mmCIF file of C-alpha atoms in Angstrom:
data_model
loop_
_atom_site.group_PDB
_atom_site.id
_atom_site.type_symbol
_atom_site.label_atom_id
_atom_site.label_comp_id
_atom_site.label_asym_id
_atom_site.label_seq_id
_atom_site.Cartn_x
_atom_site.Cartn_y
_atom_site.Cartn_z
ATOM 1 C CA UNK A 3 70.476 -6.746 -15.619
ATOM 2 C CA UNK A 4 68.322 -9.068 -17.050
ATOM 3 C CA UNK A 5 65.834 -9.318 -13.665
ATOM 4 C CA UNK A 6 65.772 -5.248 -13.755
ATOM 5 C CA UNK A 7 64.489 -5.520 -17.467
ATOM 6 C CA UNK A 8 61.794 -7.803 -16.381
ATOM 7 C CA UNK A 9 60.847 -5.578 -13.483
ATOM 8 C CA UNK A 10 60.831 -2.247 -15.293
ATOM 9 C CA UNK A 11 58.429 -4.166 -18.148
ATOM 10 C CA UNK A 12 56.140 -5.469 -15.758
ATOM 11 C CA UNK A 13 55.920 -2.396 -13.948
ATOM 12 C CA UNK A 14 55.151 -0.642 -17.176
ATOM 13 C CA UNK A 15 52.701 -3.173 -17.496
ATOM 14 C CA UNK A 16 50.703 -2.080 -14.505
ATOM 15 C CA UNK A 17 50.803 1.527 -14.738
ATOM 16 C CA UNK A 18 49.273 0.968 -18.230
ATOM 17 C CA UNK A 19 46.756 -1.083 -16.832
ATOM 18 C CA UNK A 20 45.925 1.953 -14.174
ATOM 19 C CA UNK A 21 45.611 4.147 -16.672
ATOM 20 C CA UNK A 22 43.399 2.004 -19.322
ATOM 21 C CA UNK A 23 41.001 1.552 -15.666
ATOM 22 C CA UNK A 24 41.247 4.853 -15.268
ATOM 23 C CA UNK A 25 40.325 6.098 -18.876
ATOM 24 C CA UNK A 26 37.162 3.344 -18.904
ATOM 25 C CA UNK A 27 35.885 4.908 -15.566
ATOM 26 C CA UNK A 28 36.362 8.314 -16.834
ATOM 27 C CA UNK A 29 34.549 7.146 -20.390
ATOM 28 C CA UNK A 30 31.732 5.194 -18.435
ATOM 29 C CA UNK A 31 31.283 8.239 -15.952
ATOM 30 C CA UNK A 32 31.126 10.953 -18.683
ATOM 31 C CA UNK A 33 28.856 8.537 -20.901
ATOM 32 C CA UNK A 34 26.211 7.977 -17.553
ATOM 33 C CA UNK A 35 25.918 11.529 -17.286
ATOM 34 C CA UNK A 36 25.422 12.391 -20.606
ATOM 35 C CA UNK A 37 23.213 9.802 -21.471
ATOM 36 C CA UNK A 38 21.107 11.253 -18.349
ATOM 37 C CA UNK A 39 21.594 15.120 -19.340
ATOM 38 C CA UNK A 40 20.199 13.750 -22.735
ATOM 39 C CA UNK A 41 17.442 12.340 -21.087
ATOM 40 C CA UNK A 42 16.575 15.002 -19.275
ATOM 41 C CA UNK A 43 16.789 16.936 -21.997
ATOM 42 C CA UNK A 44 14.314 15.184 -24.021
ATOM 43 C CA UNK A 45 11.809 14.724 -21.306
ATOM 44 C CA UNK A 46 12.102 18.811 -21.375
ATOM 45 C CA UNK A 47 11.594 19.021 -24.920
ATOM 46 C CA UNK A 48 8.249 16.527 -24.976
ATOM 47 C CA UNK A 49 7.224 18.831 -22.031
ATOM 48 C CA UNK A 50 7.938 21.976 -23.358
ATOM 49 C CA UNK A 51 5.275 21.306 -26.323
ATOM 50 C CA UNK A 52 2.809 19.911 -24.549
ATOM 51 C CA UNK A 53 -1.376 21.068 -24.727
ATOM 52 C CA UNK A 54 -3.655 19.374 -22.486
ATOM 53 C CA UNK A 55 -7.063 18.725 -24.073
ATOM 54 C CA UNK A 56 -9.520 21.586 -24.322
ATOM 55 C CA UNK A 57 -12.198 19.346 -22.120
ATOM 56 C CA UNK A 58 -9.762 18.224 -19.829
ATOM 57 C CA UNK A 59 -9.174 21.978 -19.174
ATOM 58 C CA UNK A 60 -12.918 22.327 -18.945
ATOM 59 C CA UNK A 61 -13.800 19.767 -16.189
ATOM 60 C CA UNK A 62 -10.829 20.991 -14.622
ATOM 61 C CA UNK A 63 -12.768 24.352 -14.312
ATOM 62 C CA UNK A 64 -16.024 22.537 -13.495
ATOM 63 C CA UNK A 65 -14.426 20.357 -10.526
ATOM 64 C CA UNK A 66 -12.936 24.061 -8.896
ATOM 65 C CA UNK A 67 -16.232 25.706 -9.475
ATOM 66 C CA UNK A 68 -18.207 22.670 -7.688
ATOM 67 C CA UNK A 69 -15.847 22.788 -5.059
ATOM 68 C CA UNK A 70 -15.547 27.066 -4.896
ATOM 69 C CA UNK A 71 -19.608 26.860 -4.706
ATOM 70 C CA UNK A 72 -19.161 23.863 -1.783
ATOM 71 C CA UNK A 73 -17.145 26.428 0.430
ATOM 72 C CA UNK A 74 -19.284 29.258 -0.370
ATOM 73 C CA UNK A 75 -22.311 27.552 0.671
ATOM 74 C CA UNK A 76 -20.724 27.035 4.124
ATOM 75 C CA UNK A 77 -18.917 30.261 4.195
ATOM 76 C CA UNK A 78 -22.563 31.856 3.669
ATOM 77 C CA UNK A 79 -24.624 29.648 6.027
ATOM 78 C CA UNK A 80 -26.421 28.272 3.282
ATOM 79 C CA UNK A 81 -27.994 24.390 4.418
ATOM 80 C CA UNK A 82 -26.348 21.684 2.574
ATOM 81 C CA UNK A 83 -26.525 18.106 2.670
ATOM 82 C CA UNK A 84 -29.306 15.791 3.540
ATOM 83 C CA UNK A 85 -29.915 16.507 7.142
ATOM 84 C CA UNK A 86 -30.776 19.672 9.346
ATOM 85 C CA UNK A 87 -29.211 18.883 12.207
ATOM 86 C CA UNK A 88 -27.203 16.758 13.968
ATOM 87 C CA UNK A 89 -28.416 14.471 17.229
ATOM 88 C CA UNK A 90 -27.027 15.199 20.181
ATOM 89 C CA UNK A 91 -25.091 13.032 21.843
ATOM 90 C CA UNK A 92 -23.311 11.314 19.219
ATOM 91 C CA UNK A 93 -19.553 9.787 19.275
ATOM 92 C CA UNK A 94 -16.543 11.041 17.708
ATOM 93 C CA UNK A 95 -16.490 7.860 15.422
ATOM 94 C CA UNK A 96 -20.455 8.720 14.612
ATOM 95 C CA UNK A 97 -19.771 11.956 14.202
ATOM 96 C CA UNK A 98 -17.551 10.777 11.205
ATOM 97 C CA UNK A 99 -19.878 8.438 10.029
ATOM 98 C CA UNK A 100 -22.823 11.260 10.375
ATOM 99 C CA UNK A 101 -20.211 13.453 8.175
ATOM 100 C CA UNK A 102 -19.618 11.375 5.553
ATOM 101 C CA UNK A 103 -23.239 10.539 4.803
ATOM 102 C CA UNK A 104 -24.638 14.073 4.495
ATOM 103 C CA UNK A 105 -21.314 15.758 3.674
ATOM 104 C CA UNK A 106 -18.131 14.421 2.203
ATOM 105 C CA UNK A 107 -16.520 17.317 1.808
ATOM 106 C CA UNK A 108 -16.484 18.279 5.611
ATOM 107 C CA UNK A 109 -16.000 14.690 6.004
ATOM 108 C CA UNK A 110 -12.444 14.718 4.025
ATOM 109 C CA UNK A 111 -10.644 17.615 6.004
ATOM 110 C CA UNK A 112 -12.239 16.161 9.203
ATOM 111 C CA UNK A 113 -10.685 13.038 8.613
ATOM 112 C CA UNK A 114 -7.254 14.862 8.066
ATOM 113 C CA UNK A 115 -6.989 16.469 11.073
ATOM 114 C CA UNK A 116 -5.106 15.326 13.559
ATOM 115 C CA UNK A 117 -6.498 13.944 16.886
ATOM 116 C CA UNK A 118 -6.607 16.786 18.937
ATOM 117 C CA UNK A 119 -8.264 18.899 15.725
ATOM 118 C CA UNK A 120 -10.555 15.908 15.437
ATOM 119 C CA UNK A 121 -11.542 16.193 19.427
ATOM 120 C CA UNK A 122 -11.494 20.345 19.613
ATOM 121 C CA UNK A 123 -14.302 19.739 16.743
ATOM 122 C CA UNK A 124 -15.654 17.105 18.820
ATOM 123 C CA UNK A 125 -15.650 19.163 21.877
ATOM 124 C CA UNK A 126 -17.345 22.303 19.668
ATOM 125 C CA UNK A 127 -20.333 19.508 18.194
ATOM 126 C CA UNK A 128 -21.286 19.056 21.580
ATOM 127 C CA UNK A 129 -22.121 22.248 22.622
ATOM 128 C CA UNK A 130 -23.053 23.122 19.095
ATOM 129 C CA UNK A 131 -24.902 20.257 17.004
ATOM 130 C CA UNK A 132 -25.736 22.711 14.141
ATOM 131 C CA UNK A 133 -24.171 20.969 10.918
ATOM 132 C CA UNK A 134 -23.015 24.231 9.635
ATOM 133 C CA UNK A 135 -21.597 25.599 12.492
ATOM 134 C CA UNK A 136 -19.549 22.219 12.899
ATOM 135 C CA UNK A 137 -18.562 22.400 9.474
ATOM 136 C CA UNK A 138 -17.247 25.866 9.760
ATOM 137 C CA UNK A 139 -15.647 24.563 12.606
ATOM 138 C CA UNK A 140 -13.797 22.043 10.804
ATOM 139 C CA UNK A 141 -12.767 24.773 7.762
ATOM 140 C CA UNK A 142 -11.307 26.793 10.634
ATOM 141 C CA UNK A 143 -9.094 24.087 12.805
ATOM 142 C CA UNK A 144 -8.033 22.755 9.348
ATOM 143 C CA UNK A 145 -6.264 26.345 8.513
ATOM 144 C CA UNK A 146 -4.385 26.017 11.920
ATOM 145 C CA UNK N 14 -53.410 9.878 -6.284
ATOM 146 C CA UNK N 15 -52.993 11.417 -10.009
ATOM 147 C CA UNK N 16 -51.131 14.301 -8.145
ATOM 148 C CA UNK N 17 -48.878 11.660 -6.213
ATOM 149 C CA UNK N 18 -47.706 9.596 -9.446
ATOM 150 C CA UNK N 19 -47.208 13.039 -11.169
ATOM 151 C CA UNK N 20 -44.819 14.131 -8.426
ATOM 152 C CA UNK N 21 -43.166 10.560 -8.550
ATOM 153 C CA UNK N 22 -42.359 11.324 -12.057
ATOM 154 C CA UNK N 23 -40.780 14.348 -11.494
ATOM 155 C CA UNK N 24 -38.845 12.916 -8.851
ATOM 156 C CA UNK N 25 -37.605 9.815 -11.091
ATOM 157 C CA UNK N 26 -37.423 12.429 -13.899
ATOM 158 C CA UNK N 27 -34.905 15.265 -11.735
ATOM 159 C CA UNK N 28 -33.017 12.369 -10.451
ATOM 160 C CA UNK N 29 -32.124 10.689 -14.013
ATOM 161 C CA UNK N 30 -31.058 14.306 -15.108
ATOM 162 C CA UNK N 31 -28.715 14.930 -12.240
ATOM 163 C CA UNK N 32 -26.824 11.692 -12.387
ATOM 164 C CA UNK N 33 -24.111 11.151 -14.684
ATOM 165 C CA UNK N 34 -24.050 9.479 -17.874
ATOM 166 C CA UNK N 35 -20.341 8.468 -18.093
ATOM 167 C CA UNK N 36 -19.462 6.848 -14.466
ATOM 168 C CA UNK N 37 -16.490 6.045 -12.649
ATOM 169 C CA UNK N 38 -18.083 2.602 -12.132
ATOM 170 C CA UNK N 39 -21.584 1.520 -12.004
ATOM 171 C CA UNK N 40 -22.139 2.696 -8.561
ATOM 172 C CA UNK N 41 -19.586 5.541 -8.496
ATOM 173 C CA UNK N 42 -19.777 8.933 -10.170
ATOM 174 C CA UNK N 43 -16.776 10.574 -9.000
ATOM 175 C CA UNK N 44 -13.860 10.617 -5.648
ATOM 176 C CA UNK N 45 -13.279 13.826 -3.852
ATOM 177 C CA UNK N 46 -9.495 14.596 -2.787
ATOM 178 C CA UNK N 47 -7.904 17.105 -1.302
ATOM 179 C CA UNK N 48 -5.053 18.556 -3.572
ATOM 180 C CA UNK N 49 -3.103 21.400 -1.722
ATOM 181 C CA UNK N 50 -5.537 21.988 1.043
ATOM 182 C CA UNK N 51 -8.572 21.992 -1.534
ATOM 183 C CA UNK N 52 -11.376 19.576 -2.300
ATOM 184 C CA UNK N 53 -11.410 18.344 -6.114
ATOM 185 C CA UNK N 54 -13.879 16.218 -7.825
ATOM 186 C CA UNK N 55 -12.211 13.715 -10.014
ATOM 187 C CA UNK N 56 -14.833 12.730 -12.731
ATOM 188 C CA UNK N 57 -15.299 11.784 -16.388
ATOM 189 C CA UNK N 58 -15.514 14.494 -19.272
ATOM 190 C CA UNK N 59 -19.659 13.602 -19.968
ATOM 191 C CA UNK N 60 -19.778 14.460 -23.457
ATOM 192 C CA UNK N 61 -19.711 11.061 -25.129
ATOM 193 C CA UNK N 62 -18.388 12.321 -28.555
ATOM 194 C CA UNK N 63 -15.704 13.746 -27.052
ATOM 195 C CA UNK N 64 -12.418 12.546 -28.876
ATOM 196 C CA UNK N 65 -9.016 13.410 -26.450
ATOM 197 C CA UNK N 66 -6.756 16.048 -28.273
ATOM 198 C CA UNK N 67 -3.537 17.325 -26.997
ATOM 199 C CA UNK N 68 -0.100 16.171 -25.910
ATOM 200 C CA UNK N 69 -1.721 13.145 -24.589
ATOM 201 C CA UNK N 70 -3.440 12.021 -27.855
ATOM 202 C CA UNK N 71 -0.161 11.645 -29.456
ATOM 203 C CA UNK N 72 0.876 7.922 -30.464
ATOM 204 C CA UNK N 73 4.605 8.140 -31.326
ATOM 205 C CA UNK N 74 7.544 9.235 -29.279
ATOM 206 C CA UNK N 75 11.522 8.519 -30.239
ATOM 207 C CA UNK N 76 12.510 5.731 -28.178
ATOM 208 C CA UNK N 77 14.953 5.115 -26.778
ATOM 209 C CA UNK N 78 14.196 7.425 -24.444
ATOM 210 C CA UNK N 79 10.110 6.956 -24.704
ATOM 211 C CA UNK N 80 10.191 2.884 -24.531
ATOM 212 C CA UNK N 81 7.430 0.700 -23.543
ATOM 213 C CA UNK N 82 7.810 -0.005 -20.086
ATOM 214 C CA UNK N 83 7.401 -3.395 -18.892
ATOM 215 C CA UNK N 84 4.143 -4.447 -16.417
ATOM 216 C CA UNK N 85 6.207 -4.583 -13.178
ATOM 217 C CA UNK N 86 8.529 -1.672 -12.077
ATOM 218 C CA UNK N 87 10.420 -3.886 -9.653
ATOM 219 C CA UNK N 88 10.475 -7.044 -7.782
ATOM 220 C CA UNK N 89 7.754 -7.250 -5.644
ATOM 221 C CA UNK N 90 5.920 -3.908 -6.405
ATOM 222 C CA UNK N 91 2.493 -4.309 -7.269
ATOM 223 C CA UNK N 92 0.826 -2.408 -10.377
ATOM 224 C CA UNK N 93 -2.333 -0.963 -10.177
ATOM 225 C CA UNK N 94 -4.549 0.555 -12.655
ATOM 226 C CA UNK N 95 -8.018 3.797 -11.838
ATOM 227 C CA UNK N 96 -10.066 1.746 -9.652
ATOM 228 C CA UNK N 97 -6.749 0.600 -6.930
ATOM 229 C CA UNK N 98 -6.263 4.298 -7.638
ATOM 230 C CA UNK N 99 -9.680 5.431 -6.620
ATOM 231 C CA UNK N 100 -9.395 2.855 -3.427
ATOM 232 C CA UNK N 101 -5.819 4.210 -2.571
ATOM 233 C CA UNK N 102 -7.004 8.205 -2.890
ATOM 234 C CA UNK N 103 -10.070 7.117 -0.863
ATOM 235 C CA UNK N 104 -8.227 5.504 2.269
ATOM 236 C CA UNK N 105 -4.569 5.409 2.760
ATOM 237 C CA UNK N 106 -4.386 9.161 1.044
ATOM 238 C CA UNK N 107 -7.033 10.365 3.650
ATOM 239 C CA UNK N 108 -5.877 8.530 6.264
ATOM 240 C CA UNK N 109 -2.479 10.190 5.564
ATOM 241 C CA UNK N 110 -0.851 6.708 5.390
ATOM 242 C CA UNK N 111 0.038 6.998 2.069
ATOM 243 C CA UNK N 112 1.195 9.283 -0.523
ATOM 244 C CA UNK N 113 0.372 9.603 -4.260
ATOM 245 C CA UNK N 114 3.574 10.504 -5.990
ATOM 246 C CA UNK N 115 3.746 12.641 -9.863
ATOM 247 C CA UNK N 116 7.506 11.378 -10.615
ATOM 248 C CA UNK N 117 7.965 13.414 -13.421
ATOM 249 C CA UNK N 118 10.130 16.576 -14.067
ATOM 250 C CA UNK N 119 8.744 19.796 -12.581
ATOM 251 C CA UNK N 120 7.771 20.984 -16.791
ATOM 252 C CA UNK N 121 5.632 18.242 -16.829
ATOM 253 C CA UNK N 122 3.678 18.676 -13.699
ATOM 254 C CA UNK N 123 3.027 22.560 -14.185
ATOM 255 C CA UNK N 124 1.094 21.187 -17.408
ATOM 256 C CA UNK N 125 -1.374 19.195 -15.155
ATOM 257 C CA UNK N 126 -1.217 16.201 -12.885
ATOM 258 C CA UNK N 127 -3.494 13.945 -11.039
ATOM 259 C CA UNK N 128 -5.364 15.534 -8.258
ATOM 260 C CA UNK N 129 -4.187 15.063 -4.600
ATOM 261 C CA UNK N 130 -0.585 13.852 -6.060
ATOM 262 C CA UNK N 131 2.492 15.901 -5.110
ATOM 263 C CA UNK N 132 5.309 16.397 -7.080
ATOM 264 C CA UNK N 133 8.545 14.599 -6.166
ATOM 265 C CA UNK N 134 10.708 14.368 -9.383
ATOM 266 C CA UNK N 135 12.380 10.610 -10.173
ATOM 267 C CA UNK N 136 15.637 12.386 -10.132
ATOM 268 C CA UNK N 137 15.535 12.764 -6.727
ATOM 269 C CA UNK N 138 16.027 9.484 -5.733
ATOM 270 C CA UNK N 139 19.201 9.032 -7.431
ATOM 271 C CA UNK N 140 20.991 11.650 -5.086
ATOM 272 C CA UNK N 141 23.914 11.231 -2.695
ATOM 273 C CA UNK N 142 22.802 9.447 0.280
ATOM 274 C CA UNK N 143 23.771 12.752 2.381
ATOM 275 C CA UNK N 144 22.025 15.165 0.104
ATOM 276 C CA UNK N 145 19.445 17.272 1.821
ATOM 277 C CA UNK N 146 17.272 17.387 -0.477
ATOM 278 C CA UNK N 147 17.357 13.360 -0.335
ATOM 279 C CA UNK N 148 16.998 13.708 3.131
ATOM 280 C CA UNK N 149 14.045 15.900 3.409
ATOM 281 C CA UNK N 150 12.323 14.063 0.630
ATOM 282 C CA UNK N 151 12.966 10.691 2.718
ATOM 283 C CA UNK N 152 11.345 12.178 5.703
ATOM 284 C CA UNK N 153 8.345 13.221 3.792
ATOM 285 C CA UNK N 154 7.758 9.711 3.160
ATOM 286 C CA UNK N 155 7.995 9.088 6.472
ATOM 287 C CA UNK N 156 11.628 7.024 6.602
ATOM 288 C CA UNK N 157 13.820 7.885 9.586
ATOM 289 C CA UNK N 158 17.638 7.797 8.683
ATOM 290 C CA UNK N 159 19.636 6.261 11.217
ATOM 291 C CA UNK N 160 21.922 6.453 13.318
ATOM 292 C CA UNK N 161 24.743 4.019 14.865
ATOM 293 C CA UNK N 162 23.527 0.619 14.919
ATOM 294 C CA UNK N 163 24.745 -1.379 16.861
ATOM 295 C CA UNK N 164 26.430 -4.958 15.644
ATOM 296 C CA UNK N 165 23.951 -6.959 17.735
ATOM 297 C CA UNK N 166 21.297 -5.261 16.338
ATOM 298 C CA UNK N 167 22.104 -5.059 13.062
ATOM 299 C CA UNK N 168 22.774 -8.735 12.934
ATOM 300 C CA UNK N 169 19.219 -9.892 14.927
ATOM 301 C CA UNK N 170 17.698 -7.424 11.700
ATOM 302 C CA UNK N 171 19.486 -9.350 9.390
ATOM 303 C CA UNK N 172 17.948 -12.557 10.566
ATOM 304 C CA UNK N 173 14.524 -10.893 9.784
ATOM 305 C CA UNK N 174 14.117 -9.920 13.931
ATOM 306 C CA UNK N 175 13.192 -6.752 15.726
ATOM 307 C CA UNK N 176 11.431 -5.555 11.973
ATOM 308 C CA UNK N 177 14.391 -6.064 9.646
ATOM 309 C CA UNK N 178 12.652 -6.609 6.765
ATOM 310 C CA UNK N 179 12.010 -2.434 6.940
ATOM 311 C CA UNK N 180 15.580 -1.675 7.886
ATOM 312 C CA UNK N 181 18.898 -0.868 6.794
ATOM 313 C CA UNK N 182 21.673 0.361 7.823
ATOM 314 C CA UNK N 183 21.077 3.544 6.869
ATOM 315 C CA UNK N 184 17.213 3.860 6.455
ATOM 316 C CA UNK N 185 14.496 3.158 9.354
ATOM 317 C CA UNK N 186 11.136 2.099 6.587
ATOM 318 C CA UNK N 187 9.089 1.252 9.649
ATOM 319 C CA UNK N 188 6.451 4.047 9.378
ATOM 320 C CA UNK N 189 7.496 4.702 5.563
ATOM 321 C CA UNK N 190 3.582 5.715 3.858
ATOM 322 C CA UNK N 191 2.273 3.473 1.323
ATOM 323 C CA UNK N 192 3.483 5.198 -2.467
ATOM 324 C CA UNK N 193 1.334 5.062 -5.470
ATOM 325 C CA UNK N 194 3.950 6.278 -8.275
ATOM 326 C CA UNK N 195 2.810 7.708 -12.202
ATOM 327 C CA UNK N 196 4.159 9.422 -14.727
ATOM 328 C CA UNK N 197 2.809 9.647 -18.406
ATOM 329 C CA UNK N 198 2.061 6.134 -18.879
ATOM 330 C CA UNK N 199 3.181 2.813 -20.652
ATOM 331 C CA UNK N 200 5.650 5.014 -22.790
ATOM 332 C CA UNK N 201 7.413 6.802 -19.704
ATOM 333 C CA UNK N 202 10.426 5.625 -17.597
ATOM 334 C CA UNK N 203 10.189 8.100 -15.075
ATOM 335 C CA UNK N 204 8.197 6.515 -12.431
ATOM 336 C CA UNK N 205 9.840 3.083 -13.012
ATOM 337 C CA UNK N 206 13.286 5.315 -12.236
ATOM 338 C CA UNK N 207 11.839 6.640 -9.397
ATOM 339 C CA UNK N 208 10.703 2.706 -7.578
ATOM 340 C CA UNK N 209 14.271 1.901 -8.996
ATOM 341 C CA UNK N 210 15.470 4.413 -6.949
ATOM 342 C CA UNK N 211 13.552 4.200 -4.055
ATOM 343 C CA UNK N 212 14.019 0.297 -3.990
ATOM 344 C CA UNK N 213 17.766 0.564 -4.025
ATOM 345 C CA UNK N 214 17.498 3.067 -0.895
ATOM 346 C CA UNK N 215 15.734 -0.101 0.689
ATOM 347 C CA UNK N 216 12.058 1.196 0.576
ATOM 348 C CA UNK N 217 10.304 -1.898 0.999
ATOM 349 C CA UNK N 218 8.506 -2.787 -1.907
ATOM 350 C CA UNK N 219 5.638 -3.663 -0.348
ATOM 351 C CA UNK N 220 4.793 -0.231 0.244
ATOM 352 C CA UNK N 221 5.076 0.425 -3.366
ATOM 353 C CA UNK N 222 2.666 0.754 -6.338
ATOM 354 C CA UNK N 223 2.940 1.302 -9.802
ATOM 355 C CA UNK N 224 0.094 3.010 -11.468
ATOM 356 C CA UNK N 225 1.580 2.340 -15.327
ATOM 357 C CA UNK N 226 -1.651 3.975 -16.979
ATOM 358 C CA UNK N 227 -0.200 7.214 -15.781
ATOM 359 C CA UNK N 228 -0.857 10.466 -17.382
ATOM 360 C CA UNK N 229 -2.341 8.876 -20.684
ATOM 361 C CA UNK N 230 -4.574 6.382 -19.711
ATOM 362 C CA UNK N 231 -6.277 9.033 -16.663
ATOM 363 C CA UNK N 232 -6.585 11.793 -19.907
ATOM 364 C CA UNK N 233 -8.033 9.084 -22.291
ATOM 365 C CA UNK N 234 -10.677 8.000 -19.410
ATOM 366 C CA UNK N 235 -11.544 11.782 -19.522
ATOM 367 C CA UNK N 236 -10.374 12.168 -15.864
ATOM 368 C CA UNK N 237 -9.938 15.275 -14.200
ATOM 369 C CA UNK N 238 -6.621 16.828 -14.110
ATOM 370 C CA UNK N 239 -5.574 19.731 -12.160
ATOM 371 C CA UNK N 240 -3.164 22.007 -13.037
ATOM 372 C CA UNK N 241 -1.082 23.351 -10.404
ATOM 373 C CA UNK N 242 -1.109 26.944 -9.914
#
């Protein structure tokens, strides 16, 4: 009788020890995700409120327009850059380098194409070594 | 020869009034990127009495949640400030080896963000391993998940062989892109979540930087910002 006592007390013991694990996951759990949805919440709240300085906005303006005159200018024919034309001749890594020194801006989405874009504008250079041809060329694999 | 000096003058003269007065550095006026297939200009605001206004003049935050974050996000991740920036947007960015990443919520980039960054939200990286949106995200950065590895393997990878030190079992980091991570600065856990994040998915922390200046520091340089449309 005694023994049975014992075994019935120490098997309440454990199922209260389940359940105290259980509650502290449950508390931990719920606590993590509201201490997150909080967070969240007040990162949306700082956001929400937020102005970005009137000169910031202006230079923001300034860097599109530079860059919407930039594509113009190509989209138009206009000459850009320091040089007139391109040699003949030259390698796809000189190409780049050529690029780069007279116009960055081609040079950037050249450099992002992939290696066959890279080579088809190769290709078109050497059958075409007009700058602005070659840069329209670039413009036009880069929306592929 | 009067003619000649005059027209050196006016050469010296047109060139002072083109270049900038407030620099990137002493030899650099601005970086071009390409943010969402266009080219942006990232320069300083050149009026020198400008004083920064907005959101991002503001000194005090509650904390917790806005704490000071500490100088290093995570063992072995390297903090940068503009110029490792500038370097970064200029080479691995164009190269397409690495990516610059605006860890903040979605309300926060709408309001502006660093040009040629894209938006991947910290809360992202504390997804189920098997959510999709983890997934795609992962591949992005250019980590392969993996499949069944095999014991062998696994245990020559351990050992640091056959490029362990970018494996696990469930991540392949071997062409992972270089990641420059911001948010809004010293005051802002959101990036340091994010590299928390990606470091316990086993991104190798050598291909991760911390740029802790964030949102602030590029506004209070007078730094371009774009604002997505």
């Amino acid at each position: 009788m005694k023994y049975f006592r014992l075994c019935l007390q120490k098997k309440f013991k454990a199922v209260l020890w389940v359940k105290i694990l259980c509650l502290h996951l449950f508390v931990n759990a719920a606590y993590a995700q509201s201490s997150n949805s909080d967070y969240l919440n007040s990162l949306e709240g700082e956001a929400s409120g937020l102005e970005l300085d009137g000169q910031t906005k202006n230079l923001q303006k300034k860097s599109f327009a530079a860059k919407e005159k930039l594509f113009n200018g190509v989209a138009q024919g206009k000459k850009g850059g320091a040089i007139a034309e391109l040699l003949p001749g030259l390698t796809i890594e000189q190409l780049g380098i050529v690029l780069k020194n007279n116009y960055m801006g081609s040079y950037l989405f050249f450099k992002r194409l992939s290696d066959s874009g890279q080579e088809e504008v190769y290709q078109f250079y050497k059958n075409n070594p007009d700058p602005q041809k070659v840069r329209e060329k670039i413009l036009q694999v880069n929306k592929k | 020869m009067v003619r000649q000096i005059y027209l050196l003058c006016l050469m010296v003269w047109v060139g002072s009034v083109q270049a900038l007065d407030v620099k990137l550095t002493p030899d650099r006026e601005f970086v071009e990127v390409i943010h969402k297939n266009k080219l942006i200009k990232i320069q300083r605001i050149q009026d020198q009495d400008h004083v920064l206004e907005g959101g991002f003049a503001k000194t005090s935050r509650k904390c917790p949640p806005f704490c000071i974050q500490p100088m290093d996000a995570g063992e072995g991740v390297k903090t940068i400030a503009q110029l490792e920036l500038f370097d970064f947007m200029e080479n691995e960015l164009l190269d397409g080896k690495g990516l610059i990443i605006d860890a903040r919520t979605p309300a926060w980039w709408k309001r502006g963000t660093i040009p040629g960054s894209v938006n991947i939200p910290f809360t992202i990286f504390s997804l189920d391993i098997d959510d999709p949106q983890l997934i795609d995200v992962m591949k992005t950065l250019g980590a392969k998940r993996r499949g069944d590895v095999g014991g062998f393997s696994r245990a020559m990878e351990e050992m640091g062989l056959m490029g362990g030190d970018q494996k696990n079992d469930e991540w392949d980091f071997t062409s992972a892109k270089k990641l420059v991570l911001w948010c809004n600065g010293m005051w802002c856990g959101q990036s340091p979540r994010a590299i928390k994040g990606l470091l316990e998915l086993g991104y190798p922390a050598s291909k991760l930087l911390y740029y802790r200046g964030g949102m602030q520091v590029w506004q209070t340089l007078g730094l371009t910002v774009t604002v997505p449309e």
